[in-house]
Amino acid sequence: MVVMTSHNNLVPVAVLGLGAMGRALAGAFLDAGHPTTVWNRSGGKGEDLVARGAVLARTAEEAVRSAELTVVCVVNYDASQAILEPLADALADRVLVNLTSGAPERVRTAADWAEQHGITYLDGAVMVPTPLVGGAQALILFAGARPVFEKYETTLKALAGQAAFLGEDHALAAVYDLSMLDLFYASMSGLVHAFALAREDNVAATALAPYLNTIAAILPDIASGMAAAIDAGDYDGQEANLSMMTASVDHLLHMSRDRGLDTGQLEAIKAVADRAIAKGHGADDWSSTIEVLKLKG
Amino acid sequence: MVVMTSHNNLVPVAVLGLGAMGRALAGAFLDAGHPTTVWNRSGGKGEDLVARGAVLARTAEEAVRSAELTVVCVVNYDASQAILEPLADALADRVLVNLTSGAPERVRTAADWAEQHGITYLDGAVMVPTPLVGGAQALILFAGARPVFEKYETTLKALAGQAAFLGEDHALAAVYDLSMLDLFYASMSGLVHAFALAREDNVAATALAPYLNTIAAILPDIASGMAAAIDAGDYDGQEANLSMMTASVDHLLHMSRDRGLDTGQLEAIKAVADRAIAKGHGADDWSSTIEVLKLKG
């Protein structure tokens, strides 16, 4: 039997799942001084955490019952539900924080299951790589009942200095996560293509990088302006309109093709812009392309 | 006849082409106190600049002969060469700064023409919209003979506080410009798609924007890391490798498709990543995709 002794007045926590992220989360709780119980489906993990003060539970139920708040972070929602469903009784009247990555649809299903079993449920998305977990700059997004987030905010800030509450819809953390990744991969791909284009004219990537950063530096203002335009549905193009910008994309496309470079991303960007121009947005801002991104209702 | 009187020891300049950018450039020279002559192919332009102290030349040759340094900024290199070729004699032993936007190939042709006629030639690319021209934060890229840039750096800084010299290859400003635009449009398109994805789950663009900015904020570090990897040809994936990231792109693709959103850009990104994985880069960093962007030699 595991005997839990709370050494301080910090919330006793459990972490289910000791992959790289689960271990980082448990480590952050330990660093903050929380009584921390850990468990992993397959054995042989967590000994490093025990050396740092964690208790290794023999069963997931034992871990949950030792804690006031349980964090689960595993590979996907199939895995998290497989672990959680047998624990419904143990979790009732306790707090479950699911930091597993998954589709908004799966989060809503998990939240419905939790509600049916009287489990207080917050969903979350870890937005930083494992080495940053627990740090002041680490961002974890949370969604669910606001009073629960507020009650445990200090505990959750042990995991991420930037613990952000998004709203009552449990899926919001997953939605923001997806949208942020959407921009992330578009930019990652754009970065590499930019380096490839420059390389064709003998420009080293390290020479170009500081100039690419001037583009990254203007994105926040552009995103804020676009957001206001999109929410208002008012896409009035001022400095640069969609027709002018699409001509610029077409120029890039031709320059890339001339150099034998892949043009898939540029063609996809131009196809959307062309569709928006055909729909009458030529004199509007680039943000007007959102009106043609929805293909079916 | 136009009588030029230099009111101070600043370099007398001419600006050929009075479109929006030409007018902004001439205005910046006037603000800095340069004796400034302006000319436009079609009449009826430049009266506002005359009111601010500019001399309006009747011919391009008159403008060039009044100045030590001539800036030309017109719609494209066909237009700039049409203006410049009859001025070869007037430009000989003077300094020509071409800020017209164009392909690197066209810049090299223009530079060859200038060299054949004994014209000192700098090429440049204006990286900011007209309202920022002349400001401390304005960025204009220059390329050509370094001693010429250095001699006229103070004059050129009247146009842009961030007047940057890239190297001796005249096409470099155009190459950097293209590469920066490449990242710019990839990110613009990614931004709008991210807003569209969030909107499907009832998240307002203005609510999402601050979180998208956290992605923009990490791009400089990523670009620097990628640049070092690309120049070294060493793509060792550490935190996140291409296989894991491509699975994440695939997830985004399915989420977008489920919501009826355009997936062209994501499909293009995934196609490149899949090709890189097939070539053995699955455990490498995302920067390794540069190895499959070149389709033909």
XYZ file of C-alpha atoms in Angstrom:
594
model
C 0.000 0.000 0.000
C 1.185 3.465 -0.828
C 1.035 5.800 2.114
C 0.546 9.373 1.041
C 1.989 12.023 3.253
C 1.391 15.607 2.307
C 4.548 17.456 3.240
C 3.029 20.862 2.716
C -0.242 22.527 1.871
C 0.178 22.068 -1.886
C -2.460 20.082 -3.781
C -1.550 16.375 -4.050
C -1.385 15.473 -7.711
C -1.166 12.372 -9.869
C 0.276 12.067 -13.362
C -0.924 9.192 -15.555
C 1.297 8.455 -18.527
C 5.080 8.770 -18.330
C 6.061 9.449 -21.900
C 8.417 12.376 -22.474
C 5.677 14.941 -21.803
C 4.195 13.104 -18.813
C 7.629 12.888 -17.206
C 8.190 16.603 -17.819
C 4.818 17.448 -16.246
C 5.493 15.250 -13.205
C 8.941 16.795 -12.878
C 7.436 20.280 -12.885
C 4.998 19.322 -10.110
C 7.898 17.887 -8.088
C 9.960 21.029 -8.645
C 7.066 23.075 -7.295
C 6.858 20.842 -4.217
C 3.581 19.059 -4.911
C 3.078 15.590 -3.433
C 3.190 13.741 -6.736
C 2.142 10.196 -7.572
C 2.968 8.811 -11.002
C 1.804 5.810 -12.980
C 2.487 4.367 -16.407
C 0.611 1.574 -18.226
C 3.815 -0.280 -19.027
C 6.318 -0.669 -16.212
C 9.929 0.360 -15.995
C 9.270 4.066 -16.149
C 9.287 6.740 -13.496
C 12.257 5.616 -11.412
C 14.012 8.911 -12.098
C 10.896 10.678 -10.807
C 10.848 8.502 -7.684
C 14.444 9.555 -7.087
C 13.190 13.145 -7.180
C 10.454 12.438 -4.638
C 7.542 11.011 -6.581
C 5.544 8.013 -5.459
C 5.199 5.330 -8.127
C 1.703 3.849 -7.946
C 1.101 0.183 -8.813
C -2.246 0.971 -10.427
C -3.811 3.994 -12.064
C -6.617 3.853 -9.499
C -4.131 3.987 -6.658
C -2.573 7.077 -8.251
C -5.921 8.800 -8.725
C -7.084 8.040 -5.165
C -3.847 9.461 -3.758
C -4.473 12.823 -5.401
C -6.878 15.716 -5.512
C -6.023 16.519 -9.135
C -5.005 13.998 -11.791
C -3.220 14.930 -15.001
C -3.330 12.488 -17.884
C -1.072 12.977 -20.894
C -0.805 10.056 -23.289
C -0.517 9.511 -27.031
C -4.147 10.145 -28.006
C -7.752 10.136 -26.766
C -8.198 6.428 -27.497
C -5.375 5.806 -25.031
C -6.596 8.323 -22.452
C -10.176 6.982 -22.496
C -8.865 3.416 -22.209
C -7.061 4.454 -19.027
C -9.791 6.712 -17.618
C -12.997 4.761 -18.178
C -12.214 2.088 -15.547
C -11.387 4.948 -13.136
C -14.770 6.671 -13.270
C -15.589 5.899 -9.626
C -12.154 6.903 -8.365
C -12.273 10.166 -10.345
C -15.764 11.152 -9.198
C -15.530 14.326 -7.099
C -11.889 14.656 -8.071
C -10.364 16.912 -10.739
C -9.195 15.450 -14.018
C -6.948 17.507 -16.322
C -6.472 15.884 -19.710
C -3.407 17.248 -21.531
C -3.504 14.617 -24.262
C -3.466 16.066 -27.808
C -6.537 15.367 -29.858
C -9.271 16.584 -32.125
C -11.903 18.949 -30.694
C -14.542 16.278 -31.386
C -12.731 13.766 -29.159
C -12.325 16.333 -26.382
C -16.068 17.017 -26.372
C -16.801 13.276 -26.164
C -14.367 12.937 -23.255
C -15.924 15.947 -21.502
C -19.403 14.440 -21.901
C -18.171 11.166 -20.412
C -16.627 13.025 -17.469
C -19.801 14.991 -16.846
C -21.898 11.800 -16.851
C -19.661 10.418 -14.114
C -19.508 13.506 -11.936
C -15.861 14.096 -12.733
C -14.630 17.676 -12.692
C -12.871 17.976 -16.019
C -10.475 20.478 -17.541
C -8.949 19.897 -20.937
C -5.644 21.395 -21.951
C -3.009 21.601 -24.638
C 0.703 21.877 -23.935
C 2.136 24.398 -26.396
C 5.833 24.022 -25.610
C 8.391 21.232 -25.980
C 9.240 19.191 -22.893
C 12.372 21.125 -21.811
C 10.295 24.283 -21.349
C 7.556 22.646 -19.251
C 7.370 24.221 -15.800
C 9.110 27.399 -16.896
C 7.861 30.956 -16.653
C 7.491 31.221 -20.442
C 5.791 27.843 -20.924
C 2.282 28.076 -22.400
C -0.449 25.573 -21.604
C -3.992 26.292 -22.763
C -6.928 25.211 -20.582
C -10.667 25.032 -21.144
C -13.663 23.889 -19.098
C -15.385 25.259 -16.010
C -13.854 28.612 -15.129
C -14.276 28.248 -11.322
C -12.328 24.968 -11.459
C -9.522 26.574 -13.426
C -9.427 29.477 -10.986
C -9.378 27.186 -7.949
C -6.425 25.203 -9.352
C -4.690 27.977 -11.261
C -1.727 28.067 -8.868
C -1.326 24.301 -9.168
C -1.520 24.447 -12.961
C 1.011 27.284 -13.071
C 3.514 24.794 -11.678
C 3.328 23.232 -15.151
C 3.421 26.457 -17.156
C 3.944 30.050 -16.120
C 1.590 30.972 -18.939
C -1.389 28.819 -17.945
C -4.163 30.404 -20.008
C -7.905 29.849 -19.628
C -9.787 30.021 -22.940
C -13.424 29.401 -22.050
C -16.079 26.926 -20.979
C -16.163 24.798 -24.156
C -13.762 21.991 -23.233
C -12.639 21.699 -26.875
C -11.229 25.233 -26.984
C -7.698 24.224 -26.018
C -7.670 21.723 -28.885
C -9.128 24.292 -31.293
C -6.518 26.925 -30.423
C -3.802 24.287 -30.570
C -4.864 23.220 -34.077
C -5.097 26.794 -35.316
C -1.689 27.692 -33.918
C -0.179 24.590 -35.524
C -1.854 25.578 -38.795
C 0.076 28.853 -38.839
C 3.181 27.107 -37.531
C 3.440 24.584 -40.368
C 2.571 27.133 -43.049
C 5.395 29.309 -41.748
C 7.840 26.426 -41.315
C 7.247 25.396 -44.905
C 7.534 29.004 -46.064
C 10.819 29.387 -44.188
C 12.417 26.388 -45.846
C 11.154 27.425 -49.292
C 12.573 30.915 -48.741
C 15.950 29.408 -47.858
C 15.753 27.204 -50.968
C 14.939 30.170 -53.203
C 17.845 32.193 -51.824
C 20.210 29.232 -52.166
C 19.525 29.137 -55.908
C 21.185 32.563 -56.074
C 24.044 31.585 -53.777
C 22.716 33.283 -50.654
C 23.552 31.372 -47.470
C 20.640 30.577 -45.159
C 22.474 32.192 -42.249
C 22.807 35.419 -44.277
C 19.109 35.437 -45.116
C 17.763 34.453 -41.666
C 18.016 37.907 -40.019
C 16.002 39.375 -42.900
C 13.373 36.648 -42.688
C 13.038 37.638 -39.059
C 11.879 41.087 -40.137
C 8.915 39.289 -41.749
C 8.225 37.349 -38.545
C 8.391 40.662 -36.678
C 5.535 42.207 -38.678
C 3.212 39.193 -38.390
C 1.708 40.156 -35.001
C 0.468 43.518 -36.315
C -0.803 41.852 -39.478
C -2.573 39.137 -37.479
C -4.260 41.741 -35.273
C -5.387 43.747 -38.300
C -6.622 40.629 -40.089
C -8.477 39.459 -36.996
C -10.360 42.737 -36.691
C -11.205 42.635 -40.413
C -12.393 39.017 -40.248
C -14.550 39.485 -37.159
C -16.091 42.610 -38.704
C -16.403 41.029 -42.170
C -14.881 44.253 -43.529
C -11.891 43.521 -45.769
C -11.204 46.949 -47.208
C -7.744 46.789 -48.773
C -5.688 49.856 -48.021
C -1.951 49.655 -48.543
C -1.861 46.411 -50.493
C -4.877 44.766 -52.048
C -5.429 41.149 -52.989
C -4.955 41.682 -56.742
C -1.557 43.323 -56.256
C -0.490 40.710 -53.743
C -1.622 37.828 -55.931
C 0.473 39.227 -58.785
C 3.387 39.127 -56.359
C 2.614 35.483 -55.476
C 2.465 34.685 -59.199
C 5.878 36.305 -59.650
C 7.278 34.164 -56.826
C 5.704 31.107 -58.401
C 7.382 31.780 -61.737
C 10.734 32.572 -60.123
C 10.517 29.289 -58.187
C 9.520 27.285 -61.254
C 12.356 28.869 -63.291
C 14.757 27.620 -60.640
C 13.302 24.101 -60.654
C 11.848 24.434 -57.167
C 8.652 22.859 -55.865
C 5.744 25.293 -56.264
C 2.984 23.321 -54.521
C 2.511 25.693 -51.603
C 2.623 28.801 -53.812
C 0.150 27.257 -56.260
C -2.222 26.447 -53.410
C -1.923 30.002 -52.063
C -2.532 31.482 -55.511
C -5.538 29.199 -56.155
C -7.263 30.515 -53.018
C -6.401 34.133 -53.834
C -7.602 33.739 -57.426
C -10.883 32.307 -56.159
C -11.311 35.299 -53.842
C -10.551 37.738 -56.662
C -13.096 35.944 -58.880
C -15.610 36.419 -56.073
C -14.995 40.189 -56.143
C -12.334 40.624 -53.444
C -9.579 41.985 -55.725
C -9.567 45.402 -54.084
C -9.907 43.919 -50.594
C -7.299 42.958 -48.059
C -5.659 39.488 -48.037
C -7.889 38.582 -45.071
C -10.849 38.422 -47.485
C -9.544 35.043 -48.674
C -11.236 33.555 -45.586
C -14.499 33.931 -47.520
C -13.432 31.275 -50.034
C -11.675 28.854 -47.676
C -14.956 27.157 -46.772
C -15.692 24.760 -49.612
C -18.866 23.186 -48.296
C -21.373 24.145 -45.632
C 16.044 75.958 -68.324
C 16.126 74.644 -64.776
C 18.764 76.331 -62.648
C 20.018 74.060 -59.894
C 21.150 75.733 -56.725
C 22.533 73.537 -54.008
C 21.352 75.026 -50.752
C 23.609 72.920 -48.632
C 26.344 70.327 -48.879
C 23.913 67.429 -49.305
C 24.132 65.353 -52.473
C 21.818 66.659 -55.229
C 19.463 63.853 -56.179
C 16.939 63.078 -58.894
C 13.935 60.767 -58.698
C 12.566 59.277 -61.929
C 9.068 57.884 -61.653
C 6.437 59.490 -59.461
C 4.138 56.628 -58.642
C 3.240 56.189 -54.986
C 6.694 54.836 -54.119
C 8.603 57.385 -56.236
C 6.731 60.227 -54.567
C 7.483 58.762 -51.123
C 11.192 58.483 -51.988
C 11.346 62.057 -53.323
C 9.507 63.257 -50.214
C 12.047 61.535 -47.981
C 14.937 63.222 -49.832
C 13.196 66.595 -49.455
C 12.602 65.987 -45.741
C 16.319 65.316 -45.353
C 17.143 68.572 -47.154
C 18.557 67.162 -50.393
C 18.302 69.310 -53.513
C 15.772 67.108 -55.299
C 14.718 67.066 -58.953
C 11.794 64.918 -59.960
C 10.442 63.656 -63.269
C 7.598 61.451 -64.407
C 6.957 60.006 -67.896
C 3.363 61.212 -67.932
C 2.741 64.782 -66.819
C 0.510 66.116 -64.097
C 2.462 64.553 -61.259
C 4.898 66.020 -58.762
C 3.229 69.353 -58.063
C 2.889 68.450 -54.391
C 6.623 67.736 -54.348
C 7.380 71.073 -56.026
C 5.361 72.734 -53.263
C 7.716 71.013 -50.809
C 10.813 72.311 -52.619
C 11.461 69.881 -55.444
C 12.340 70.978 -58.967
C 10.156 69.389 -61.625
C 12.302 68.585 -64.669
C 10.828 68.706 -68.169
C 12.875 65.707 -69.303
C 14.456 62.710 -67.595
C 17.849 63.805 -68.958
C 17.465 67.235 -67.383
C 16.711 65.539 -64.054
C 19.711 63.221 -64.302
C 22.103 66.052 -65.286
C 20.944 68.129 -62.315
C 21.926 65.408 -59.859
C 24.856 63.408 -58.589
C 22.679 60.419 -57.722
C 19.522 59.337 -59.570
C 16.905 57.039 -58.104
C 14.531 55.282 -60.466
C 11.472 53.466 -59.129
C 8.873 52.440 -61.679
C 6.529 49.530 -62.295
C 9.053 46.988 -63.634
C 12.420 46.583 -65.375
C 10.896 46.942 -68.852
C 9.760 50.397 -67.780
C 13.018 51.320 -66.054
C 15.175 50.240 -68.996
C 12.888 52.129 -71.404
C 13.555 55.281 -69.354
C 17.249 54.650 -68.688
C 18.620 53.465 -72.040
C 18.303 56.876 -73.751
C 20.048 58.392 -70.676
C 23.250 56.357 -70.908
C 25.409 59.387 -71.726
C 23.852 61.552 -69.035
C 24.245 58.783 -66.434
C 27.880 58.035 -67.277
C 30.053 58.939 -64.283
C 26.943 59.496 -62.217
C 25.325 57.141 -59.707
C 22.162 55.251 -60.604
C 20.112 53.573 -57.867
C 17.363 51.361 -59.260
C 14.657 50.625 -56.673
C 12.279 49.070 -59.183
C 11.027 45.581 -58.197
C 12.056 42.790 -60.504
C 13.474 39.349 -61.004
C 17.159 38.755 -60.195
C 17.728 37.925 -63.877
C 16.474 41.371 -64.947
C 18.611 43.107 -62.336
C 21.740 41.371 -63.628
C 20.894 42.431 -67.204
C 20.397 46.019 -66.051
C 23.668 45.946 -64.125
C 25.498 44.651 -67.197
C 24.005 47.443 -69.288
C 25.087 50.039 -66.703
C 28.617 48.649 -66.562
C 28.911 48.766 -70.367
C 28.041 52.473 -70.224
C 30.292 53.449 -67.343
C 27.343 54.055 -65.034
C 27.883 53.476 -61.333
C 24.959 51.247 -60.429
C 23.364 50.160 -57.177
C 20.248 48.054 -57.149
C 17.818 48.071 -54.278
C 14.511 46.764 -52.965
C 12.171 48.794 -50.802
C 10.835 46.475 -48.093
C 8.277 48.791 -46.482
C 5.021 50.382 -47.639
C 5.130 54.025 -48.739
C 4.067 55.621 -45.418
C 7.152 54.186 -43.711
C 9.663 55.372 -46.354
C 12.194 57.771 -44.853
C 11.594 56.562 -41.308
C 14.093 55.141 -38.867
C 12.543 51.674 -39.095
C 12.243 51.606 -42.892
C 14.226 48.822 -44.553
C 15.717 49.161 -48.033
C 18.113 46.500 -49.281
C 21.035 47.513 -51.529
C 23.518 45.560 -53.616
C 26.381 46.449 -55.967
C 29.808 47.978 -55.421
C 30.448 48.314 -51.701
C 32.561 51.519 -51.949
C 29.691 53.208 -53.803
C 27.196 52.166 -51.142
C 29.532 53.381 -48.422
C 30.118 56.732 -50.138
C 26.366 57.345 -50.464
C 25.174 55.556 -47.341
C 24.198 58.785 -45.607
C 22.223 59.876 -48.657
C 20.490 56.482 -48.908
C 19.649 56.539 -45.199
C 17.447 59.544 -45.974
C 15.200 56.968 -47.674
C 15.407 54.292 -45.006
C 16.967 54.285 -41.561
C 17.690 50.605 -42.167
C 19.607 50.915 -45.444
C 21.308 47.523 -45.636
C 24.126 46.489 -47.969
C 23.943 42.834 -49.036
C 26.910 42.302 -51.323
C 28.487 42.905 -54.701
C 26.078 40.806 -56.807
C 23.589 43.453 -57.954
C 20.755 40.884 -57.898
C 21.053 40.266 -54.164
C 18.446 42.844 -53.171
C 15.970 41.172 -55.523
C 16.892 37.705 -54.230
C 16.411 38.697 -50.578
C 13.194 40.502 -51.499
C 11.801 37.386 -53.218
C 12.797 35.120 -50.357
C 11.258 37.419 -47.765
C 8.047 37.606 -49.789
C 8.064 33.818 -50.022
C 7.890 33.532 -46.239
C 5.474 36.454 -46.082
C 2.824 34.914 -48.333
C 3.168 31.448 -46.795
C 2.550 33.038 -43.392
C -0.275 35.289 -44.612
C -2.035 32.288 -46.065
C -1.388 30.285 -42.911
C -2.791 33.097 -40.770
C -6.069 33.248 -42.673
C -6.411 29.451 -42.669
C -5.813 29.401 -38.910
C -8.558 31.991 -38.433
C -10.871 29.922 -40.668
C -10.174 26.749 -38.694
C -10.878 28.484 -35.376
C -14.052 30.059 -36.754
C -15.465 26.593 -37.464
C -15.444 26.043 -33.692
C -16.849 29.486 -32.909
C -13.568 31.101 -31.898
C -13.375 34.775 -32.880
C -10.314 35.838 -34.853
C -9.592 38.577 -32.323
C -9.575 35.960 -29.536
C -7.159 33.744 -31.453
C -4.793 36.471 -32.723
C -2.754 36.909 -29.494
C -2.063 33.165 -29.468
C -1.060 33.140 -33.128
C 1.424 35.829 -32.173
C 3.166 33.350 -29.875
C 3.884 31.340 -33.030
C 5.243 34.424 -34.807
C 7.394 35.055 -31.743
C 9.189 31.706 -31.985
C 9.896 31.955 -35.742
C 13.145 33.953 -35.405
C 14.773 31.287 -33.233
C 13.472 28.576 -35.546
C 14.748 30.422 -38.624
C 18.195 30.820 -37.064
C 18.328 27.151 -36.134
C 17.118 26.079 -39.574
C 19.625 28.364 -41.276
C 22.539 26.837 -39.387
C 21.254 23.319 -40.185
C 20.793 24.109 -43.876
C 24.183 25.750 -44.333
C 25.822 22.827 -42.548
C 23.689 20.208 -44.319
C 23.134 18.660 -40.877
C 19.424 18.172 -40.180
C 19.571 16.119 -37.001
C 16.051 16.238 -35.521
C 16.144 16.734 -31.787
C 12.947 17.827 -30.095
C 10.582 17.222 -32.988
C 11.426 15.196 -36.044
C 9.916 15.300 -39.507
C 7.881 12.103 -39.098
C 6.184 13.381 -35.939
C 5.588 16.805 -37.461
C 4.193 15.344 -40.670
C 1.706 13.298 -38.627
C 0.662 16.590 -37.064
C 0.232 18.181 -40.525
C -1.849 15.166 -41.553
C -4.028 15.647 -38.471
C -4.536 19.315 -39.406
C -5.362 18.266 -42.941
C -8.053 15.861 -41.762
C -9.480 18.357 -39.280
C -9.658 20.955 -42.068
C -11.256 18.536 -44.508
C -13.810 17.434 -41.880
C -14.815 21.079 -41.540
C -15.125 21.572 -45.300
C -12.122 23.885 -45.485
C -9.662 24.218 -48.346
C -6.656 21.944 -47.754
C -4.472 22.939 -50.723
C -1.677 24.526 -48.696
C -1.626 21.700 -46.140
C -1.605 19.074 -48.889
C 1.326 20.825 -50.572
C 3.212 20.991 -47.261
C 2.533 17.328 -46.551
C 3.581 16.270 -50.067
C 7.008 17.853 -49.580
C 7.400 16.380 -46.088
C 6.343 12.919 -47.307
C 8.922 13.138 -50.099
C 11.610 14.036 -47.567
C 10.598 11.139 -45.302
C 10.702 8.780 -48.293
C 14.227 10.024 -48.937
C 15.243 9.040 -45.398
C 14.743 12.291 -43.474
C 12.034 11.018 -41.098
C 14.228 11.372 -38.015
C 15.644 14.697 -39.201
C 14.556 18.237 -38.520
C 11.915 19.992 -40.683
C 14.750 21.934 -42.354
C 15.720 18.714 -44.160
C 12.761 19.260 -46.506
C 15.014 21.702 -48.394
C 16.685 18.607 -49.866
C 13.535 17.690 -51.810
C 12.398 21.190 -52.844
C 14.680 21.168 -55.885
C 12.837 19.170 -58.538
C 15.284 19.518 -61.404
C 18.921 20.520 -61.663
